[in-house]
Coordinates of C-alpha atoms in Angstrom, one line a residue:
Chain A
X1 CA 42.0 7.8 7.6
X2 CA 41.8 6.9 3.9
X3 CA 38.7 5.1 4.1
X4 CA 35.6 6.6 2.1
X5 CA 32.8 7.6 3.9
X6 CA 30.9 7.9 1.0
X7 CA 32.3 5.7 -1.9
X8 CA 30.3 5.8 -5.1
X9 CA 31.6 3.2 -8.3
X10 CA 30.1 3.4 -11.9
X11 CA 26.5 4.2 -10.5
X12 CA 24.1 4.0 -13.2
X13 CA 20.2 5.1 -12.6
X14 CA 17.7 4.6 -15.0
X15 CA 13.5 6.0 -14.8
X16 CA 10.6 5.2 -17.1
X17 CA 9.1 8.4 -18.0
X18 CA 5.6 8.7 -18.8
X19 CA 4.0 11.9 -20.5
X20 CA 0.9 10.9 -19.4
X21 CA 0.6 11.8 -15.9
X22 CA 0.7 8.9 -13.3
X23 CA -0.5 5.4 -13.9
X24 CA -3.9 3.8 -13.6
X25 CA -5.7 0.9 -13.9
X26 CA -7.0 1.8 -17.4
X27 CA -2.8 2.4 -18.0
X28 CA -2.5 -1.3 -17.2
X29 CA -5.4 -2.5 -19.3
X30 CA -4.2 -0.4 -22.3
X31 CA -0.5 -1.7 -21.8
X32 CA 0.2 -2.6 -25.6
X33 CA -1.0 1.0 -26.7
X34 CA 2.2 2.8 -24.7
X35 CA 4.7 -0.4 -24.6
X36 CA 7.3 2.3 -26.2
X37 CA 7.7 4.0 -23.0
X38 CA 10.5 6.4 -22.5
X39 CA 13.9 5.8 -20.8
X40 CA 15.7 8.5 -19.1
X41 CA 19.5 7.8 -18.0
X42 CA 19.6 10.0 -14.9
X43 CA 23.2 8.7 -14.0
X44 CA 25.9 7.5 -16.2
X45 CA 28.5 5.9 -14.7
X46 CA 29.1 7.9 -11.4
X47 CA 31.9 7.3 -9.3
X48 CA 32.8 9.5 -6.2
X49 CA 34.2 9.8 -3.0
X50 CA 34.1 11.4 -0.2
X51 CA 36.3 11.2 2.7
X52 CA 35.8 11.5 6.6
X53 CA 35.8 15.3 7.3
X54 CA 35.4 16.6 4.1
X55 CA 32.5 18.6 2.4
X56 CA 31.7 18.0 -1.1
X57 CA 29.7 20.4 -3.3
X58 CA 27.9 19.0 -6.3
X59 CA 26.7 21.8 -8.9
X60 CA 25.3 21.3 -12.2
X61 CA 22.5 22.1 -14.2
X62 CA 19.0 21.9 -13.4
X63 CA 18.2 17.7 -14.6
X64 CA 22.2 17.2 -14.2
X65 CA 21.2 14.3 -12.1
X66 CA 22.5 15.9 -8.4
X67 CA 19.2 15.1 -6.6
X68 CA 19.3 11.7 -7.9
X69 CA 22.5 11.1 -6.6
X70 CA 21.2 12.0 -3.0
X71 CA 18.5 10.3 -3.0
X72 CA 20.4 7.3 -4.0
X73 CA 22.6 7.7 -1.3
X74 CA 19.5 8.3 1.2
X75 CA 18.4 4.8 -0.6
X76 CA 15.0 6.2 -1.6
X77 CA 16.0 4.8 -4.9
X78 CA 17.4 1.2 -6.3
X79 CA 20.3 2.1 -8.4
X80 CA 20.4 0.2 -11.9
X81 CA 23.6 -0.8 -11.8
X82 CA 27.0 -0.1 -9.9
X83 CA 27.5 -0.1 -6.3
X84 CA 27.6 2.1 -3.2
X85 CA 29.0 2.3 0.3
X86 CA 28.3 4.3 3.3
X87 CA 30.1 4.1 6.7
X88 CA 28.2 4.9 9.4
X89 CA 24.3 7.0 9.8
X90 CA 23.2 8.8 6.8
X91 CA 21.1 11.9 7.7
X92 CA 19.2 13.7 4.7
X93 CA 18.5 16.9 5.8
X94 CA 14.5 17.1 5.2
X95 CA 13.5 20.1 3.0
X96 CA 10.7 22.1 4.9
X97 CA 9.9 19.5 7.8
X98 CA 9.0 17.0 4.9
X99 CA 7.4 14.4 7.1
X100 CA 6.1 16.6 10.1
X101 CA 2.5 16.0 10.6
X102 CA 0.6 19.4 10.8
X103 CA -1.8 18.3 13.6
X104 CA 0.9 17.1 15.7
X105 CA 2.9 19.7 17.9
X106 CA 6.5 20.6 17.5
X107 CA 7.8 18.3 19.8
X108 CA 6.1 15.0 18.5
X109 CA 7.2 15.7 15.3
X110 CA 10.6 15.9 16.8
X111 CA 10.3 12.4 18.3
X112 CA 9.3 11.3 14.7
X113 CA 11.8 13.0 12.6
X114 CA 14.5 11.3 14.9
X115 CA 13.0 8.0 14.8
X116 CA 12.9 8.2 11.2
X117 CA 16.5 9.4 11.0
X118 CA 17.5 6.4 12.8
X119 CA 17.4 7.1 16.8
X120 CA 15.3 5.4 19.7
X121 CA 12.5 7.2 21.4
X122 CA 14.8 7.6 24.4
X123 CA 17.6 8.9 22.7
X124 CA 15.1 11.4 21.5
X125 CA 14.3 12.1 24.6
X126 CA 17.3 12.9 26.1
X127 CA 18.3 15.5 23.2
X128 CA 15.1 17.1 22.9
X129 CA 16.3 20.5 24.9
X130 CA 19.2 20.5 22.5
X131 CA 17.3 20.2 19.8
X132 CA 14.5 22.6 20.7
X133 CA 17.4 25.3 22.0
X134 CA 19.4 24.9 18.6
X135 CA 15.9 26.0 16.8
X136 CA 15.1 28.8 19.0
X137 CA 11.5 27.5 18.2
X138 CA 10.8 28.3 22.3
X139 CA 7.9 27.7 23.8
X140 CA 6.4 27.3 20.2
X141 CA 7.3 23.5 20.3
X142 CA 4.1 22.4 22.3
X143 CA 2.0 24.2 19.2
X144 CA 0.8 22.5 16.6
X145 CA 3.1 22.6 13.9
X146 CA 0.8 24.0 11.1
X147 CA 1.1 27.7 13.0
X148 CA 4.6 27.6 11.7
X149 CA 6.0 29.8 9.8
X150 CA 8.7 28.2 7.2
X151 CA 11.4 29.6 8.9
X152 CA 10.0 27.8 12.1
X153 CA 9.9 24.5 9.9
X154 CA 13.2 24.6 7.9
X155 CA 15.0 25.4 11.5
X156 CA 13.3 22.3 13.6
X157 CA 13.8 20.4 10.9
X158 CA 17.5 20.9 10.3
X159 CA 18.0 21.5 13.8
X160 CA 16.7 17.3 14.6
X161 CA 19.0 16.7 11.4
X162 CA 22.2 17.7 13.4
X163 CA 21.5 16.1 16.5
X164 CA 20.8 12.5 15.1
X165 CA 24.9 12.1 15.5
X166 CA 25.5 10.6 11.3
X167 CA 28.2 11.0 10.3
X168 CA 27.1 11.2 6.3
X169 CA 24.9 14.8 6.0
X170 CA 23.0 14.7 2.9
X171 CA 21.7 18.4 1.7
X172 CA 20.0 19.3 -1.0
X173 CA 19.6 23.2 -1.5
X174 CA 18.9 23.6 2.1
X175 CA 21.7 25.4 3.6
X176 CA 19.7 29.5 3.6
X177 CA 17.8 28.6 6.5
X178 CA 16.0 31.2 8.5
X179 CA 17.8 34.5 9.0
X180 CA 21.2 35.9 8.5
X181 CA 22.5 34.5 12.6
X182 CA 21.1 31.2 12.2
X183 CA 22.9 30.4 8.7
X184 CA 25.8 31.6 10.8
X185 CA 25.0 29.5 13.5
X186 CA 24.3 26.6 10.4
X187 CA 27.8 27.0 9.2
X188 CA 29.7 26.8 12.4
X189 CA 27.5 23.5 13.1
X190 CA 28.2 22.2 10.0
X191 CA 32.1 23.1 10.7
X192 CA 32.0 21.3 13.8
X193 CA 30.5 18.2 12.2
X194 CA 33.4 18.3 9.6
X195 CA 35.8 18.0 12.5
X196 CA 34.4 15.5 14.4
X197 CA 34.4 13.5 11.5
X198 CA 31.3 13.5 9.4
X199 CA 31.5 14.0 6.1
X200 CA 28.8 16.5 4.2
X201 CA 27.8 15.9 0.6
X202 CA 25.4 18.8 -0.8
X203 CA 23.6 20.4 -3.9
X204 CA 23.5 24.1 -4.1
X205 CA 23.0 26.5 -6.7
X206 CA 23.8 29.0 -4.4
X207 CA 27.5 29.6 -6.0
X208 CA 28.7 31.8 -2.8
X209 CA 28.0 29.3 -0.3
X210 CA 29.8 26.3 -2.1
X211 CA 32.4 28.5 -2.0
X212 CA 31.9 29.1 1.2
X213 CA 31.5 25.8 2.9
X214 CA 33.0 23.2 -0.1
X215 CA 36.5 21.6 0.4
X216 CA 35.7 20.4 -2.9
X217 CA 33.3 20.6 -5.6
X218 CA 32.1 17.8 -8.6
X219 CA 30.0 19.3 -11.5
X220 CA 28.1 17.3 -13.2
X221 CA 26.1 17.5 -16.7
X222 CA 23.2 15.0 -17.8
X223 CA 23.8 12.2 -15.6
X224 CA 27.7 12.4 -15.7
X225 CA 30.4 14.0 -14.0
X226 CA 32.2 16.6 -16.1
X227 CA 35.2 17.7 -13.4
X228 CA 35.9 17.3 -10.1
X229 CA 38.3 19.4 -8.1
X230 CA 39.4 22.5 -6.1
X231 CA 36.2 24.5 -5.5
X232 CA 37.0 27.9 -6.7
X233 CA 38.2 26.2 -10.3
X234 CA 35.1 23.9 -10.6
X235 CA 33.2 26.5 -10.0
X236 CA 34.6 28.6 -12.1
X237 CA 34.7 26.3 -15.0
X238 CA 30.9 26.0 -14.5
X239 CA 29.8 29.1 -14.5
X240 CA 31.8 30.4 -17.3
X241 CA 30.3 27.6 -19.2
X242 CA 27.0 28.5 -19.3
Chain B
X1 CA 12.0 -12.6 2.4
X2 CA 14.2 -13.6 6.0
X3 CA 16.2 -10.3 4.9
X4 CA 13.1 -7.9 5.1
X5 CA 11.7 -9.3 7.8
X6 CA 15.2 -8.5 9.9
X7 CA 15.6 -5.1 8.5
X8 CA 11.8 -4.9 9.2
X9 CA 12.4 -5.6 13.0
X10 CA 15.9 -3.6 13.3
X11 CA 12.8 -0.5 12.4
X12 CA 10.6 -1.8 15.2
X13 CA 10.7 1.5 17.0
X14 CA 10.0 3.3 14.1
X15 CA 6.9 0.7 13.8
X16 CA 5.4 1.5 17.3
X17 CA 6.6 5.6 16.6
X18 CA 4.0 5.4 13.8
X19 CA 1.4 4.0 15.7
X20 CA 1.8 6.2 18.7
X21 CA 1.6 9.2 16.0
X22 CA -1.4 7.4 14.0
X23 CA -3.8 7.2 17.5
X24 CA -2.9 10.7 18.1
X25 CA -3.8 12.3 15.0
X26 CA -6.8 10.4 14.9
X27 CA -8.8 12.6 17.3
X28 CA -6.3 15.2 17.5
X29 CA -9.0 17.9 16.8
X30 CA -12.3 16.0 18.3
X31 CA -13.4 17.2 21.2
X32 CA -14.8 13.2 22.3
X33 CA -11.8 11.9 21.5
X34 CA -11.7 8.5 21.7
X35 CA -15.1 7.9 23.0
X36 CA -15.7 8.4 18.6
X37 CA -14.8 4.6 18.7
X38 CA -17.0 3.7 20.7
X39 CA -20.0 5.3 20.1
X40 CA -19.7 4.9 16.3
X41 CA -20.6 1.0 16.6
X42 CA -23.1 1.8 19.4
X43 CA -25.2 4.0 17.7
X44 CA -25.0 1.9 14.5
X45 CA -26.0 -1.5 16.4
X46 CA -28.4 0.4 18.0
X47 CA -29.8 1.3 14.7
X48 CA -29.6 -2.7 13.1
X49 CA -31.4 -3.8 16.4
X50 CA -34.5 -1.2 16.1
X51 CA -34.6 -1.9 12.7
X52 CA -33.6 -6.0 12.6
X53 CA -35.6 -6.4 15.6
X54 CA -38.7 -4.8 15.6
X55 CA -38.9 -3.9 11.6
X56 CA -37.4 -7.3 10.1
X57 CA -38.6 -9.6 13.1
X58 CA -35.4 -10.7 13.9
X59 CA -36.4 -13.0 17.3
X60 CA -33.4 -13.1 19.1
X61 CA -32.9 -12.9 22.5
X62 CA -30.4 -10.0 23.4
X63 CA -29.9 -9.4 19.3
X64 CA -27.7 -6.4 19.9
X65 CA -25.1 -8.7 21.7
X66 CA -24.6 -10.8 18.8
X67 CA -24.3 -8.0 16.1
X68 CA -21.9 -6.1 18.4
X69 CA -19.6 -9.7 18.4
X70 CA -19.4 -9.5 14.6
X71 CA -19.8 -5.9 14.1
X72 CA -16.8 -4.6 16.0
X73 CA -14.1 -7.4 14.6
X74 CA -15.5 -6.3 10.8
X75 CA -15.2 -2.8 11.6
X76 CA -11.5 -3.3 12.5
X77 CA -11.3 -4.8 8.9
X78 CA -13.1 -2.2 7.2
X79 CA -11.2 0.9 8.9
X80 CA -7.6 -0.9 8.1
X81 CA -8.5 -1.4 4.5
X82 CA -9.9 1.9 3.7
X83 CA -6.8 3.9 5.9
X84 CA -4.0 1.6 4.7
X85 CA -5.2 2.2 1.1
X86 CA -4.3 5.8 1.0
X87 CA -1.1 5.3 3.6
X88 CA 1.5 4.7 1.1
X89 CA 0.2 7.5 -1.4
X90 CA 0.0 10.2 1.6
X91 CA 3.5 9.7 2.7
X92 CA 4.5 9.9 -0.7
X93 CA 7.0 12.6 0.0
X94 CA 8.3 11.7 3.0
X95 CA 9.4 8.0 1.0
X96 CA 10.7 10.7 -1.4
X97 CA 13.2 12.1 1.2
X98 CA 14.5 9.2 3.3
X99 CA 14.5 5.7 3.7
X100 CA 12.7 3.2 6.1
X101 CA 10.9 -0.1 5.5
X102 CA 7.7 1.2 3.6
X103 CA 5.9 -1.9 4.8
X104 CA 5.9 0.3 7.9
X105 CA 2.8 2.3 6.7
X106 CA 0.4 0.1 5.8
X107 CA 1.6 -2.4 9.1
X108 CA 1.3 0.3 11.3
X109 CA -2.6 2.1 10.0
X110 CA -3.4 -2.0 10.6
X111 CA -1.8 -1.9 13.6
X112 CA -3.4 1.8 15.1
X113 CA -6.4 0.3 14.3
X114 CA -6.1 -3.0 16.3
X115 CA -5.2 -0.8 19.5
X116 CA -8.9 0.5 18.8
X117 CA -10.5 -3.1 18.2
X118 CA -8.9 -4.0 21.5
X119 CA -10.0 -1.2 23.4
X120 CA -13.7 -1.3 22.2
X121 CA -13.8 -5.2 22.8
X122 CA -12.8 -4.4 26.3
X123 CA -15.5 -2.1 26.2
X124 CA -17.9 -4.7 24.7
X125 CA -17.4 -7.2 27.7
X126 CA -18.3 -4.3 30.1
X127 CA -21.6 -4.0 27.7
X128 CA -22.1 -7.7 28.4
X129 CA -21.4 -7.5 32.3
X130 CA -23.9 -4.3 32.2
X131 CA -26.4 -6.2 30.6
X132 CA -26.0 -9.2 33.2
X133 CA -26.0 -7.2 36.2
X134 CA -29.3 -5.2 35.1
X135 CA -30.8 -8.5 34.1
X136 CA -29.3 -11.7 36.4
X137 CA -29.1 -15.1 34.5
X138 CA -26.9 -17.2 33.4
X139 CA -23.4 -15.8 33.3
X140 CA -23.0 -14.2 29.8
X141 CA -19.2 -15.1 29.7
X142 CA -18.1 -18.6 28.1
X143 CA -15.1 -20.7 28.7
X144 CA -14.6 -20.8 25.0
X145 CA -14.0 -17.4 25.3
X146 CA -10.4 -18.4 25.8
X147 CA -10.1 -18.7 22.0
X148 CA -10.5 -15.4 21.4
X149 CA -6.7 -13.8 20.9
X150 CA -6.5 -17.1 18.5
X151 CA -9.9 -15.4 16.7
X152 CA -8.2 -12.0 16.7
X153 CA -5.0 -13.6 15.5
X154 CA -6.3 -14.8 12.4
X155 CA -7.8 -11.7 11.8
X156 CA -5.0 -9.4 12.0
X157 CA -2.9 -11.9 9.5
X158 CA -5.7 -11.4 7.1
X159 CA -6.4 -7.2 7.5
X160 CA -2.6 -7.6 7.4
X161 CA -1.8 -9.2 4.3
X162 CA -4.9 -7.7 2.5
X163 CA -3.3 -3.6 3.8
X164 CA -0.1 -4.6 2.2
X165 CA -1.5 -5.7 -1.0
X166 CA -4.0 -3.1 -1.2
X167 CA -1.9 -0.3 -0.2
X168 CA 1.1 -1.8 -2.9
X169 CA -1.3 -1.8 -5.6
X170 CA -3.7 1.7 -4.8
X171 CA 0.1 3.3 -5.2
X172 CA 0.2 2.4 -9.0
X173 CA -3.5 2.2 -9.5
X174 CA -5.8 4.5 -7.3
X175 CA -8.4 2.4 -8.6
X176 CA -8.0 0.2 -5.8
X177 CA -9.2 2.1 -3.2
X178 CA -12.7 2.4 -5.2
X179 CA -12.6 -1.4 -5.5
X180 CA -11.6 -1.8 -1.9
X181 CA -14.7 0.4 -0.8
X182 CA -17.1 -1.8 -3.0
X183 CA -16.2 -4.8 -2.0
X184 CA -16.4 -4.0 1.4
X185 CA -19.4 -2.7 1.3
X186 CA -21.0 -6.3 -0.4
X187 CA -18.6 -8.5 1.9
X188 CA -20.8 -7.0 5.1
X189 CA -23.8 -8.2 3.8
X190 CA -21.8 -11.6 2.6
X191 CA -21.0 -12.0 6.2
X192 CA -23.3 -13.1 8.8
X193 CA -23.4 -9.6 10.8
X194 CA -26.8 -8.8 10.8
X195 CA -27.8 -12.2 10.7
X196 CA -26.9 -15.6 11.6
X197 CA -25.1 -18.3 9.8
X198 CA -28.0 -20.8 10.6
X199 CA -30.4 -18.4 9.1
X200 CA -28.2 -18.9 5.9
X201 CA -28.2 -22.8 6.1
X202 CA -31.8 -23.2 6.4
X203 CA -33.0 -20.5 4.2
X204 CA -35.7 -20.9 2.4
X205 CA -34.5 -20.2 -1.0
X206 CA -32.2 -22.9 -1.2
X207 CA -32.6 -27.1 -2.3
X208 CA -32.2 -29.4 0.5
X209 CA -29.5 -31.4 -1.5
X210 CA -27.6 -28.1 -2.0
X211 CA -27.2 -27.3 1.7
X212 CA -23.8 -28.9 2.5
X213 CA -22.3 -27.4 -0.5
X214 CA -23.7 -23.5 -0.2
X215 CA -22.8 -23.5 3.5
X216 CA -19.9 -24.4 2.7
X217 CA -18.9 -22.1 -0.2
X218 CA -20.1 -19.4 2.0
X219 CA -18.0 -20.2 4.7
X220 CA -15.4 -19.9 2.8
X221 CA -15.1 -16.2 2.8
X222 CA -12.4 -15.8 5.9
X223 CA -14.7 -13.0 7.3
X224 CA -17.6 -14.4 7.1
X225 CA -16.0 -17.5 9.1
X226 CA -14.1 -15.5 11.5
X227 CA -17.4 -13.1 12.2
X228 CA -19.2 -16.6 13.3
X229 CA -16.6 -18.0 15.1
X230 CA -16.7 -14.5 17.2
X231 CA -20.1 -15.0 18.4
X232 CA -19.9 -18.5 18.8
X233 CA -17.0 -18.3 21.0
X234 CA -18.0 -15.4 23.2
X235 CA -21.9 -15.5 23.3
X236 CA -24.5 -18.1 24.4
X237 CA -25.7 -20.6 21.3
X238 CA -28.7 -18.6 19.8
X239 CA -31.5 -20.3 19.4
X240 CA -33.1 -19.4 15.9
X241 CA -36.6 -19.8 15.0
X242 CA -37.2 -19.3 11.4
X243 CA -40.5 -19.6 9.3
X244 CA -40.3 -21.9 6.1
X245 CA -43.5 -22.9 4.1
X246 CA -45.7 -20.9 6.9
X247 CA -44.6 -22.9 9.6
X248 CA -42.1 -21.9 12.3
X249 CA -39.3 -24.4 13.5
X250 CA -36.0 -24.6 15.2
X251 CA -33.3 -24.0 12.8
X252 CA -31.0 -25.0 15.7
X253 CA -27.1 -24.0 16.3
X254 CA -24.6 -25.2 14.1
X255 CA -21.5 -25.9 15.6
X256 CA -18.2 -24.4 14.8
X257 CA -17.1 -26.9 12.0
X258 CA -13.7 -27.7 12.6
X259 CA -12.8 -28.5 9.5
X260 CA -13.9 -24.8 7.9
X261 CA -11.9 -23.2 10.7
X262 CA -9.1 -24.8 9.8
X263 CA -9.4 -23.4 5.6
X264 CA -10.1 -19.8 7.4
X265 CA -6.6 -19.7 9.1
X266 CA -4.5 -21.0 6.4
X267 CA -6.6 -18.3 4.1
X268 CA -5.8 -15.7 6.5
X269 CA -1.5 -17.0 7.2
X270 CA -1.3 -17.3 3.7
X271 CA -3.0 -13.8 2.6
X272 CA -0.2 -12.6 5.2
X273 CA 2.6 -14.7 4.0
X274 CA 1.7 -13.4 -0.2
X275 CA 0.5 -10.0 0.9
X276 CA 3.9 -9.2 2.7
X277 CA 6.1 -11.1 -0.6
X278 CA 4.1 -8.7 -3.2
X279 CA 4.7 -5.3 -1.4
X280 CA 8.6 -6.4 -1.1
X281 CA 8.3 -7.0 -4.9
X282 CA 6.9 -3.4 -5.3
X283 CA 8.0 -1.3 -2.8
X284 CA 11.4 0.2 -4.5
X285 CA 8.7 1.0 -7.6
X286 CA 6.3 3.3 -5.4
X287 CA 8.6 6.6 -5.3
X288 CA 9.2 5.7 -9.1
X289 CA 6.2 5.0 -10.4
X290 CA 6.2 6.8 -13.7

């Protein structure tokens, strides 16, 4: 298969920055007073791909524009300019349950969070043991989610993430979830998914697990790519650069 | 606008997801539950009659009735507005993470809170079979009743198209949600709720040659419209006594004027129609609002 799962061509991204906080009405009525308003070039001419199978690592800076680029690709945001294309279900993995309703017990979150991520009610239905086993939340899923711990959380949540069959994983500094065996059992999920065909982009400062789990890695600086290549050198090149 | 509208229903079970999870949370924690719906417009139309009735004189036969018609319809409106204001803002980081139509919100707090109107209309029929049964008449149910889904129609366009503009706007300019709650507050006395739309026609204050034209401007207001066309479609035609110059006399029932029902429904279609263009113009701005 040569076809890009994720193809990414001269992708620009641009935000208005305000130092004043958020807008308001008084903003709106003041307008000529702050009509010099900041731009901020989060992307410069990004292209990328990433292929059926393959897990790309993007590392970079803190403001180096990686989340940007996700979020792009989740299409949260519009880009500015250049163009896109996904093949097949995106999945963002959620950081912390983002979206679980505290009131709301474990398992209707779980018919949410799939929704959300793109599956029918039934479907839900019909993977919801999987799902619950894969968490080792237990008989915990009928309790309101605020009793919780984080652990609880980052597991359910990640655990609905895998089960929503994309085949584009989008993660963003969420790979140490919960204990030592469940990153293990994270890992050989996420090796499985890479066979079957998905491809996995992800953001990490965690320099040991891109080279764990990384076919390949992209660095980028400022908004722009600076190399792309063989894990162990880009990763190398990056950190001796700092 | 064809292109949202087909993404919009490729996310319909996302939609009715939302809802589900909307009328649960509501009275997750309450130990009454739904019955909250209920009782909340009870007790407060049982409040307006003592005070309408025996404090204001308000002579009308079975008064309670008649504020219940209008009262429940505007409090449909008045939940949407205030819970659809803050439903964009509260799912900020959620919109953050992933993508789905964001009209989906606003739509759906409307939408959770129509399930409610419905169930306490339902419950507002079994009021007026209660009523009949303890006090045999006349049948309290009209054939016109058959226009009411057209009634409720028109007013979900409007809470509709005023949710997405509010909750498109409160996202850049939380303002709007101390706007909304003003204006809500004046439009229930603008409306006839408490009282009737004859009582506005003939009152007292106003020049006989200036009649036509202040009804008329006052019936402009889509609520105030729709709130009389839901009495005057369900209930019996009140007669209205009313005292002007120290005499009493009939201030009769105005019918439903065709030609005013007609301006309220293309209000409410076309606050739909420009409430659901705006929040497409806006909606890729809310997660970067600077």
């Amino acid at each position: 298969m040569n076809e890009s799962a994720i193809r990414v061509r001269d992708l620009c991204k641009e935000f208005i920055v305000s130092h004043s906080g958020y807008a308001s009405l008084k903003g709106a009525l003041l307008w000529w007073r702050n009509r010099h308003r900041e731009r901020l070039q989060a992307l410069k001419n990004v292209s990328l791909d990433v292929r059926p199978g393959e897990c790309v690592a993007i590392v970079g800076r803190n403001g180096a524009g990686k989340s940007t680029l996700l979020s792009i690709l989740a299409r949260v945001y519009k880009p500015t300019s250049g163009e896109i294309a996904l093949s097949g279900r995106v999945a963002p993995l959620l950081e912390l349950g983002a979206g679980f309703h505290p009131d709301l017990t474990g398992s209707e979150n779980v018919v949410f969070n799939g929704v959300v991520l793109g599956l029918t009610r039934k479907q839900v239905a019909e993977r919801m043991e999987e799902i619950v086993a894969f968490s080792e939340i237990g008989d915990y899923i009928d309790a309101p989610v605020r009793t919780y711990s984080s652990g609880m959380l980052l597991r359910l949540g990640f655990s609905v993430a895998v089960h929503v069959d994309a085949s584009i994983l989008l993660v963003d500094e969420a790979l140490a979830v919960g204990d030592l065996e469940f990153q293990r059992k994270c890992l050989q999920r996420i090796s499985e998914f890479k066979q079957s065909g998905g491809a996995i982009l992800f953001v990490s400062h965690d320099m040991a697990a891109v080279r764990e789990a990384a076919d390949r890695a992209i660095w980028m600086h400022k908004g722009a790519i600076v190399n792309e290549g063989a894990t162990e050198d880009v990763v190398a090149e990056y950190e001796n650069s700092s | 606008m064809r292109g949202e509208l087909k993404e919009l229903w490729k996310y319909r079970e996302l939609l009715l997801t939302f809802v589900v999870r909307e009328l649960r949370i509501r009275y997750k924690n309450s130990a009454l539950g739904f019955f909250w719906s209920i009782l909340n417009p009870l007790v407060t139309v049982l409040v307006m009659t003592l005070v309408f009735k025996y404090v204001m004189g308000q002579q009308v036969p079975n008064y309670s009735a008649y504020v219940l018609a209008a009262y429940l319809p505007y409090m449909f409106f008045q939940l949407s507005l205030m819970d659809s204001s803050q439903s964009i803002l509260q799912q900020i980081s959620l919109l953050k993470k992933i993508y789905f139509p964001r009209e989906i919100l606003p739509i759906g707090s409307v939408l959770a809170n129509f399930t409610h109107f419905i169930l306490a209309m339902s419950v507002f029929f079994a009021y007026l079979l209660f009523v009949w049964i303890m006090n045999p008449g006349e049948s309290p149910f009209r054939a016109t009743v058959v226009w009411l889904p057209m009634l409720m129609l028109m007013q979900l366009a409007l809470t509709l198209g005023l949710a997405l503009i509010i909750s498109a706007l409160n996202t850049f300019y939380e303002d709007v949600k101390y706007i909304v709650s003003v204006g809500l507050y004046l439009l229930f006395f603008l409306s006839p709720i408490v009282y009737f739309v004859e009582q506005v026609y003939n009152a007292p204050g106003i020049p006989d040659e200036h009649r036509g034209t202040v009804y008329f401007i006052y019936n402009l207001n889509p609520i105030a419209m729709l709130m009389t066309a839901y009495r005057k479609v369900m209930l019996d035609p009140q007669p209205i006594v009313m005292t002007r110059d120290g005499k009493t006399h009939d201030a009769g029932v105005l019918p439903l004027d065709p030609v005013l029902m007609t301006i309220c429904a293309v209000t409410c279609f076309g606050t739909l129609i420009f409430g659901y263009y705006l929040f497409n113009k806006k909606k890729w701005q809310f997660v970067e609002r600077p």
